[in-house]
Each structure stands twice: as C-alpha cells, then as structure tokens.
C-alpha angles and dihedrals in degrees: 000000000000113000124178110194131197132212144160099055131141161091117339140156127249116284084020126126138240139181123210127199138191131196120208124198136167100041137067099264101195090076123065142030110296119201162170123234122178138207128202114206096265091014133103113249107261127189117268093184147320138208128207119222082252089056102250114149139221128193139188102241088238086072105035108128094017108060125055117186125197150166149232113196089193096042088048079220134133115189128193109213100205111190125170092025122194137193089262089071097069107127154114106279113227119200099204126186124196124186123165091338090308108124129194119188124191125219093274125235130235117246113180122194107197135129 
C-alpha cells in the first residue's frame, strides 16, 4: 500500500522558513516524478514544484526563487525548503507522486503564514 506522509508544517511569521517533508512507502521511490501541490482555503489546488528521478525541478512562478525542493532516494523522502514566506502561502501542503501516469497523493499538512 502506497502512503505518502507529510510533516514540518505549521504556523510562522512573514519573511519566516519552513521545511516540509514527506515520507513515501509502499513504492520504489527512486522511479517516478515526486511533488508538492498546495490549497488555499477557496482555491484549486495548483502546483508549488516538482522533481524528476533524475532530480529536474519544476517550480510555480509565485515561488521561484523561494522555494527549493529536493530528494533523498534512501531515505524514500522529498523535502520543500520555503524560505521568505508570505501570507499568500498559506495553504494545505500536498505531497504528490506520479509514475507512469499513476498518482498518489498523501493526507496534506497546514502551513499558516501570519504575523
């Protein structure tokens, strides 16, 4: 069974940092497109990044330059590096998989950006 499993959300202030992790299991994580997706509370959930197996990355325009995403095949973990965080990020966090058109999504974590 295939879990994807956030952690390192939360509550901080404008200009702050967070790093998000996500945990995979189930699945052979070296293969496919890992990701981060977010919602904002009224708001479809848009792409944040991607990375590639091969570790190419893909990121929404709103967080070039902010956000750094990254992954650790033994570990089976993806991590998002958010630096300079603004209200505007405030959003459910998403860890998202994608190999060969198969997605798996996990439950999603808060992060609050507020002073």
């Amino acid at each position: 069974q295939v879990q994807l499993v956030e952690s390192g959300g939360g509550l901080v202030q404008p200009g702050g940092s967070l790093r998000l992790s996500c945990t995979a299991s189930g699945i052979n994580f070296s293969v496919g497109a890992m990701g981060w997706y977010r919602q904002a509370p009224g708001s479809e959930r848009d792409l944040v990044a991607t990375i590639t197996s091969g570790g190419m990355t893909n990121y929404a325009d709103s967080v070039k330059g902010r956000f750094t995403i990254s992954r650790d095949n033994p570990k089976n973990m993806v991590y998002l590096q958010m630096n300079s965080l603004k209200p505007e990020d405030t959003a459910v966090y998403y860890c998202y998989r994608d190999y060969r058109g198969v997605e798996h999504w996990g439950k999603g974590i808060l992060v609050t950006v507020s002073s």
